[in-house]
Amino acid sequence: MENYSSLVSAQQLFFQSDRTKDITFRVKALQTLRNAIKNHENELLEALRADLNKSEFEAYSTEIGFVLEELRFTISRLHSWVKPQKVKTPITHLGSESYIHSEPYGVTLIIAPWNYPFQLAIAPLIGAISAGNCAVMKPSELTPKTSEILEKLITEYFPKDYISVVQGGIETSQALLMEPFDYIFFTGSVPVGKIIMEAAAKNLTPVTLELGGKSPCIVHDDAHLKLAAKRIAWGKYTNAGQTCIAPDYLYIHKNVKDEFLNLLKQTITELYGSEPLDNPNFTRIVSERHFDRLSSFLSNGEIYFGGKTNREKRLIEPTVLIDITWDEPIMQDEIFGPIFPVLEYTDLSEVIIGIHHHPKPLSLYIFTENNEIQKKVVNSISFGGGCVNDTVYHFASPHLPFGGVGPSGIGSYHGKGSYDAFSHKKSILKQTTRFDIPFRYPNVKNGLKKIKMFMK
Ligand code: NAD
């Protein structure tokens, strides 16, 4: 097994020089990253096309443009984020002032998955840099072209002691996990998330885990069905369903099932053409193993729409399955592909109970015009985050920290959330030396009586 102790030691030395703590240094690094991405934009687009057949539109909007926006947002606000945050001081602490100082963890590890191989590696890096950390990045081995450009871009613009990219698969990841990182940011599957947390526990290393799960999408009988169909089809089939927050399955109210499914069918054709397998811009399934796993689900329930595949090109049509129950294989784990199983309900309580019987989802989407139902769903069901009358869009707001809960993840990021995720919040009390209030000392006269005036 490879050994990364010299890399980590070099980064520790770099970090200990305090250079990364300088705000000017951080802003410059973020600007450098921005320029690097812009200078390599074409290569990145080509790599994403080669790895996953992402269209330029998808690659730019969901990967490159997304991180450029995060960078712009962060660069313009970092000066205000780094200021120590003043907080109130209680009367018992008269004479002192209190503030919270954000300090970088130190040397951080970022492990990224393959589905948005550029964005999910760079977005956490923006947090690491802005908070003043060093970083080792381990991109996915399943998207080799994008990971290669990522390494090229980072190596060209940043010293290895500050930010470096390590390529490899599971073994590399595990060798990295042996090192005493100060913080680990992991994006990937639930089973691997457990492995990461176990490794982190050995050193009591704090973690953020951005995991997955089955994200429900509920369409109630009073929903704006046409818009719902459009927003759901887009959220589900973008990147061929290989999106952690894609609607995994649909809960449709019985009264509007036929009408909605018909609209969904029309929308899919409008968005992806009548022969999606011939659409040059439809994203590929990442590997044959993933393709075979997904294809096996096509015999679950009944195919309502789609269902055609091409193994050679690793393509699966946007597909809708009906007559599905929770017992079907497709309902056991996160699907992560362009297949949409449909469950039917008559009363919202069935939906709530159904979801409660399963692990807390990463996202949830509810389509209804009824405010009370919107509130009820948000209140009664625990999930990472989500949308009312939309899908996936919450992910793209830098004002909404993004993350899971319980089995769908720990911690959150994006916008200031990324800065906070990579910072330890250090609380400081700055005491006066001009006087000393005596109540806390054991030799004060009537001490207990006096202290009870303040602590009651
Ligand atoms: P994965 O867990 O298989 O791999 C993620 C990373 O972990 C890769 O870099 C991989 O090399 C490494 N890895 C794999 N096995 C490992 C092991 N045994 N020990 C140590 N490291 C290991 O995930 P994936 O297939 O690349 O991505 C798909 C999953 O990621 C889905 O479950 C999806 O929901 C989730 N995901 C979550 C988010 C989010 O933001 N919450 C975003 C994208 C993907």
XYZ file of C-alpha atoms and ligand atoms in Angstrom:
500
model
C 0.000 0.000 0.000
C 1.212 3.463 -0.853
C 2.208 5.789 1.924
C 1.191 9.416 2.054
C 2.856 10.435 5.286
C 5.481 12.609 3.602
C 2.803 14.463 1.635
C 0.761 15.053 4.774
C 3.868 16.132 6.748
C 4.778 18.603 4.005
C 1.289 20.066 4.134
C 1.428 20.245 7.927
C 4.632 22.286 7.665
C 3.029 24.568 5.099
C 0.005 25.022 7.329
C 2.153 25.724 10.382
C 3.819 28.605 8.539
C 0.443 30.396 9.004
C 0.500 31.520 5.371
C -2.931 30.049 4.643
C -4.433 32.067 7.478
C -3.722 35.340 5.748
C -6.919 36.634 4.151
C -5.070 38.077 1.155
C -3.474 34.685 0.540
C -6.868 32.969 0.621
C -8.562 35.412 -1.717
C -5.632 35.144 -4.115
C -5.843 31.350 -4.036
C -9.570 31.492 -4.813
C -8.918 33.867 -7.694
C -6.155 31.600 -8.966
C -8.538 28.658 -8.839
C -11.100 30.658 -10.777
C -8.578 31.549 -13.476
C -7.311 27.986 -13.619
C -10.827 26.682 -14.233
C -11.506 29.300 -16.896
C -8.205 28.526 -18.629
C -8.984 24.805 -18.675
C -12.672 25.105 -19.486
C -12.470 23.431 -22.894
C -10.375 20.538 -21.631
C -12.828 20.039 -18.795
C -15.788 20.018 -21.164
C -14.025 17.434 -23.334
C -13.128 15.286 -20.333
C -16.705 15.308 -19.021
C -17.911 14.363 -22.481
C -15.381 11.506 -22.660
C -16.125 10.161 -19.171
C -19.904 10.474 -19.055
C -21.017 11.910 -22.411
C -22.140 15.059 -20.603
C -23.369 17.675 -23.046
C -21.648 21.060 -22.951
C -24.829 22.559 -21.548
C -25.025 20.081 -18.657
C -21.283 20.086 -18.039
C -21.169 23.860 -17.875
C -24.335 24.443 -15.854
C -23.918 21.656 -13.304
C -20.129 21.503 -12.973
C -18.021 24.378 -14.289
C -20.523 27.237 -14.065
C -21.664 25.994 -10.678
C -18.204 26.223 -9.117
C -17.418 29.533 -10.829
C -20.538 30.940 -9.169
C -19.520 29.511 -5.780
C -16.103 31.109 -6.219
C -17.569 34.477 -7.147
C -19.937 34.340 -4.159
C -17.134 33.388 -1.771
C -14.521 35.848 -3.039
C -16.900 38.778 -2.661
C -17.887 37.878 0.906
C -14.844 36.277 2.485
C -13.590 39.504 4.064
C -16.761 39.758 6.133
C -16.865 36.029 7.000
C -13.348 35.977 8.457
C -14.033 38.771 10.947
C -14.265 37.486 14.511
C -17.943 37.298 15.353
C -18.722 39.416 18.417
C -21.290 37.935 20.785
C -22.948 39.202 23.974
C -21.355 38.791 27.380
C -23.493 37.977 30.442
C -23.591 40.272 33.476
C -21.618 37.692 35.498
C -18.714 38.304 33.114
C -18.748 42.088 33.481
C -15.641 43.719 32.082
C -14.964 41.105 29.455
C -15.878 40.816 25.813
C -16.624 37.666 23.849
C -16.108 36.621 20.287
C -15.980 33.574 18.044
C -12.852 33.125 16.015
C -13.063 30.830 12.972
C -9.884 28.826 12.661
C -8.958 26.447 9.856
C -8.684 22.779 10.834
C -5.308 22.355 9.141
C -4.581 19.605 6.631
C -7.839 18.354 5.127
C -8.785 15.410 2.944
C -11.454 15.670 0.237
C -12.730 12.431 -1.318
C -15.018 12.856 -4.321
C -17.373 10.610 -6.315
C -17.783 10.201 -10.076
C -21.258 11.573 -10.856
C -20.308 15.255 -10.869
C -16.600 14.516 -10.789
C -15.411 18.106 -11.127
C -17.996 20.017 -9.119
C -18.021 17.632 -6.151
C -14.234 17.838 -5.840
C -13.916 21.613 -6.331
C -16.915 22.863 -4.305
C -15.482 21.446 -1.038
C -12.030 22.751 -2.028
C -13.485 26.270 -2.153
C -14.545 25.767 1.469
C -11.110 24.415 2.413
C -9.261 27.350 0.834
C -11.618 30.046 2.070
C -11.360 28.795 5.644
C -7.539 28.704 5.397
C -6.747 24.997 5.175
C -4.371 22.869 3.133
C -6.022 20.082 1.132
C -5.362 16.678 -0.357
C -7.962 15.731 -2.955
C -8.807 12.202 -4.063
C -11.053 12.380 -7.147
C -12.944 9.395 -8.513
C -11.169 6.629 -10.388
C -14.312 5.999 -12.460
C -13.993 9.282 -14.379
C -10.291 9.125 -15.319
C -10.239 11.948 -17.896
C -11.859 14.517 -15.615
C -9.709 13.432 -12.675
C -6.617 13.843 -14.875
C -7.536 17.411 -15.887
C -8.365 18.182 -12.273
C -4.867 17.086 -11.248
C -3.255 19.003 -14.103
C -5.119 22.167 -13.204
C -4.294 21.986 -9.498
C -0.645 21.006 -10.025
C -0.102 23.808 -12.498
C -1.366 26.541 -10.192
C -0.769 25.415 -6.602
C 2.240 24.061 -4.706
C 1.802 20.432 -3.606
C 2.457 21.396 0.001
C -0.678 23.517 -0.127
C -3.119 21.645 -2.377
C -2.483 18.343 -4.063
C -4.381 15.704 -5.982
C -3.841 12.000 -5.374
C -5.186 9.617 -8.003
C -6.393 6.099 -7.302
C -9.230 3.888 -6.214
C -10.253 2.211 -2.991
C -6.701 1.264 -1.926
C -5.453 4.809 -2.374
C -8.407 6.121 -0.447
C -7.725 3.689 2.369
C -4.017 4.519 2.449
C -4.929 8.203 2.734
C -7.328 7.421 5.570
C -4.402 6.054 7.617
C -2.937 9.568 7.783
C -3.719 11.960 10.613
C -5.810 14.490 8.702
C -7.352 17.324 10.677
C -10.641 17.083 8.815
C -12.234 14.808 6.201
C -14.845 15.851 3.669
C -16.341 12.830 1.917
C -18.952 12.669 -0.837
C -20.153 9.233 -1.899
C -22.288 6.281 -1.008
C -23.729 5.353 2.380
C -21.690 2.108 2.815
C -18.407 3.883 2.040
C -19.470 6.772 4.286
C -19.506 4.292 7.179
C -15.975 3.136 6.303
C -14.783 6.750 6.238
C -16.368 7.539 9.598
C -14.858 4.442 11.159
C -11.396 5.418 9.922
C -11.919 9.002 11.104
C -13.034 7.777 14.535
C -9.599 6.190 15.119
C -8.049 9.674 15.167
C -11.213 11.496 16.300
C -11.033 13.429 13.054
C -14.097 15.587 12.385
C -15.958 14.729 9.194
C -18.537 15.987 6.784
C -20.272 13.116 5.017
C -22.294 13.958 1.928
C -24.070 10.690 1.234
C -27.106 9.495 -0.673
C -30.283 7.521 -0.268
C -33.752 7.317 -1.747
C -35.169 10.827 -2.172
C -38.969 10.801 -2.464
C -40.969 13.020 -4.771
C -44.620 13.524 -3.842
C -47.269 14.867 -6.213
C -50.524 15.689 -4.452
C -53.900 15.897 -6.197
C -53.994 19.704 -6.133
C -50.515 20.172 -7.663
C -49.816 22.234 -10.756
C -49.377 19.049 -12.751
C -47.843 20.407 -15.928
C -45.098 22.309 -14.130
C -44.584 19.402 -11.766
C -44.032 17.053 -14.715
C -41.462 19.384 -16.240
C -39.528 20.047 -13.043
C -39.574 16.401 -12.024
C -38.489 15.094 -15.442
C -35.608 17.549 -15.449
C -34.512 16.684 -11.878
C -34.828 12.966 -12.439
C -33.200 12.559 -15.861
C -30.456 15.200 -15.793
C -27.134 13.317 -15.837
C -29.194 10.183 -16.607
C -30.479 10.126 -13.041
C -26.969 9.837 -11.614
C -27.567 12.685 -9.180
C -27.533 12.178 -5.418
C -30.542 14.478 -5.008
C -32.513 13.302 -8.042
C -36.075 12.288 -7.184
C -35.541 8.562 -6.600
C -39.169 7.488 -6.730
C -42.582 9.086 -7.158
C -45.523 9.062 -4.764
C -48.525 10.088 -6.847
C -52.047 10.775 -5.600
C -54.460 8.245 -7.094
C -56.841 10.947 -8.420
C -54.232 12.518 -10.697
C -52.095 9.518 -11.544
C -53.188 9.020 -15.147
C -53.170 12.688 -16.005
C -49.765 13.256 -14.401
C -48.093 10.230 -15.978
C -49.343 11.296 -19.358
C -47.871 14.772 -18.849
C -44.613 13.245 -17.629
C -44.406 11.130 -20.776
C -44.942 14.190 -22.987
C -42.350 16.209 -21.087
C -39.695 13.508 -21.298
C -40.125 13.456 -25.069
C -39.930 17.256 -25.224
C -36.734 17.327 -23.152
C -34.881 14.295 -24.523
C -36.488 13.543 -27.899
C -38.553 10.589 -29.026
C -35.453 8.372 -29.308
C -33.257 9.326 -26.322
C -30.842 6.492 -27.137
C -29.983 8.368 -30.348
C -29.773 11.734 -28.611
C -26.046 12.633 -28.775
C -26.407 14.647 -25.577
C -27.922 12.062 -23.268
C -25.575 11.164 -20.418
C -24.085 7.675 -20.250
C -24.208 5.281 -17.322
C -20.781 5.405 -15.701
C -19.760 1.736 -15.995
C -20.956 -1.664 -17.204
C -21.424 -2.778 -13.629
C -23.742 0.174 -12.967
C -25.491 -0.401 -16.309
C -26.197 -4.067 -15.473
C -27.470 -3.232 -11.998
C -29.874 -0.638 -13.421
C -31.027 -2.854 -16.311
C -32.034 -5.566 -13.854
C -34.655 -3.170 -12.411
C -36.479 -2.909 -15.729
C -38.373 -6.115 -14.970
C -39.830 -4.628 -11.754
C -43.533 -3.754 -11.956
C -44.605 -2.716 -15.431
C -42.895 -0.378 -17.904
C -45.164 2.631 -18.451
C -42.701 4.527 -20.598
C -39.181 4.034 -22.001
C -37.307 0.897 -21.026
C -34.963 0.563 -24.008
C -31.237 0.190 -23.397
C -27.957 0.021 -25.316
C -25.269 -1.863 -23.414
C -22.489 -1.053 -25.845
C -23.051 2.676 -25.407
C -24.128 2.240 -21.760
C -27.368 4.158 -22.347
C -30.736 3.674 -20.677
C -33.822 5.562 -21.824
C -35.690 7.768 -19.366
C -38.034 5.161 -17.961
C -41.160 5.178 -15.783
C -42.242 2.009 -13.919
C -45.749 1.499 -12.521
C -47.339 -1.213 -10.351
C -44.491 -0.830 -7.897
C -44.542 -1.680 -4.181
C -41.887 -1.286 -1.509
C -41.062 -4.990 -1.926
C -39.578 -4.618 -5.407
C -35.765 -4.764 -5.722
C -35.735 -1.220 -7.179
C -37.190 0.085 -3.898
C -34.447 -1.383 -1.686
C -31.574 1.030 -2.418
C -30.844 4.333 -4.096
C -31.442 3.871 -7.853
C -28.968 6.387 -9.261
C -30.146 6.021 -12.850
C -32.875 7.140 -15.290
C -35.535 4.753 -13.996
C -38.471 6.204 -12.081
C -40.700 3.853 -10.070
C -44.182 5.103 -9.201
C -46.081 4.379 -5.976
C -49.707 5.400 -5.618
C -51.460 6.840 -2.525
C -54.884 8.058 -1.526
C -54.122 9.669 1.837
C -51.023 11.681 2.707
C -50.613 9.684 5.920
C -49.669 6.627 3.819
C -46.835 8.627 2.320
C -45.578 9.854 5.663
C -45.694 6.367 7.179
C -44.042 4.859 4.084
C -41.130 7.282 4.250
C -40.817 6.919 8.045
C -40.222 3.198 7.586
C -37.066 3.927 5.610
C -33.779 5.741 6.262
C -33.967 9.540 6.398
C -33.672 10.784 2.800
C -31.100 13.249 1.498
C -33.802 15.246 -0.287
C -37.559 15.391 -0.530
C -39.831 17.120 -3.030
C -43.491 17.900 -2.472
C -45.779 19.305 -5.173
C -48.984 20.830 -3.833
C -50.695 24.213 -3.804
C -51.864 23.651 -0.231
C -49.792 25.496 2.391
C -50.947 23.237 5.211
C -49.807 20.122 3.364
C -46.475 21.741 2.538
C -45.965 22.555 6.228
C -47.133 19.125 7.352
C -44.625 17.331 5.108
C -41.712 19.589 6.067
C -42.625 19.201 9.756
C -43.365 15.488 9.940
C -40.636 13.958 7.800
C -36.929 14.203 8.551
C -34.764 14.728 5.456
C -31.610 16.623 4.478
C -33.272 19.388 2.478
C -35.497 19.798 -0.523
C -38.039 21.826 -2.428
C -41.714 22.656 -2.423
C -42.987 22.595 -6.020
C -39.548 21.955 -7.511
C -36.728 19.394 -7.561
C -32.938 19.642 -7.128
C -32.872 23.469 -7.323
C -32.172 23.984 -3.614
C -28.723 22.530 -4.262
C -27.767 25.488 -6.434
C -28.457 28.269 -3.914
C -25.347 29.445 -2.034
C -27.692 30.743 0.676
C -28.979 27.246 1.514
C -26.509 24.961 3.313
C -26.716 21.569 1.620
C -26.394 18.196 3.357
C -28.123 15.103 4.668
C -29.294 13.923 8.053
C -28.515 10.624 9.754
C -27.922 7.963 7.102
C -28.019 10.527 4.272
C -25.134 12.503 5.724
C -23.544 14.596 8.433
C -22.842 18.320 8.103
C -23.525 20.667 5.217
C -21.829 23.065 2.799
C -22.204 25.559 -0.091
C -21.796 29.321 0.181
C -20.878 30.373 3.722
C -21.788 26.830 4.758
C -18.583 25.619 3.066
C -16.492 28.154 4.954
C -18.155 27.096 8.207
C -17.771 23.385 7.443
C -14.003 23.777 7.110
C -13.627 26.016 10.203
C -13.444 25.248 13.858
C -15.394 27.852 15.836
C -13.113 28.925 18.617
C -14.845 30.796 21.432
C -12.768 33.453 23.157
C -13.455 35.443 26.301
C -11.263 38.519 26.582
C -11.163 39.596 30.217
C -10.327 42.999 31.620
C -7.418 43.488 34.006
C -8.725 46.805 35.281
C -10.833 45.161 38.012
C -11.801 41.718 39.271
C -15.328 40.777 40.350
C -14.923 38.676 43.498
C -18.100 36.516 43.508
C -16.602 33.411 41.968
C -13.914 33.003 44.656
C -14.549 30.675 47.622
C -13.363 33.212 50.218
C -15.933 35.903 49.363
C -18.232 36.850 52.259
C -21.794 35.495 51.842
C -20.577 33.982 48.576
C -23.430 31.539 48.070
C -26.059 34.177 48.690
C -24.429 36.561 46.274
C -23.878 33.982 43.552
C -27.534 32.975 43.794
C -28.499 36.503 42.790
C -26.856 35.910 39.418
C -27.353 32.193 38.897
C -30.973 31.252 39.384
P -18.513 5.647 -3.640
O -18.870 5.731 -2.207
O -18.401 4.320 -4.272
O -17.108 6.363 -3.910
C -16.825 7.680 -3.488
C -15.333 7.837 -3.287
O -14.907 6.949 -2.256
C -14.476 7.532 -4.507
O -13.438 8.482 -4.595
C -13.937 6.139 -4.212
O -12.656 5.931 -4.765
C -13.852 6.112 -2.701
N -14.079 4.765 -2.157
C -14.866 3.775 -2.688
N -14.846 2.690 -1.904
C -14.031 2.980 -0.855
C -13.629 2.243 0.304
N -14.021 0.998 0.519
N -12.807 2.858 1.181
C -12.390 4.144 0.970
N -12.738 4.867 -0.117
C -13.553 4.305 -1.013
O -19.577 6.573 -4.377
P -19.739 6.802 -5.936
O -20.264 5.562 -6.554
O -18.512 7.426 -6.504
O -20.875 7.919 -5.936
C -22.219 7.614 -5.870
C -22.773 7.804 -4.477
O -22.430 9.076 -3.996
C -24.279 7.751 -4.425
O -24.672 7.029 -3.297
C -24.688 9.203 -4.287
O -25.917 9.411 -3.675
C -23.587 9.744 -3.484
N -23.457 11.162 -3.732
C -23.772 12.036 -2.751
C -23.686 13.400 -2.985
C -24.025 14.424 -1.953
O -23.711 15.582 -2.166
N -24.650 14.069 -0.850
C -23.252 13.850 -4.221
C -22.941 12.923 -5.204
C -23.023 11.586 -4.935
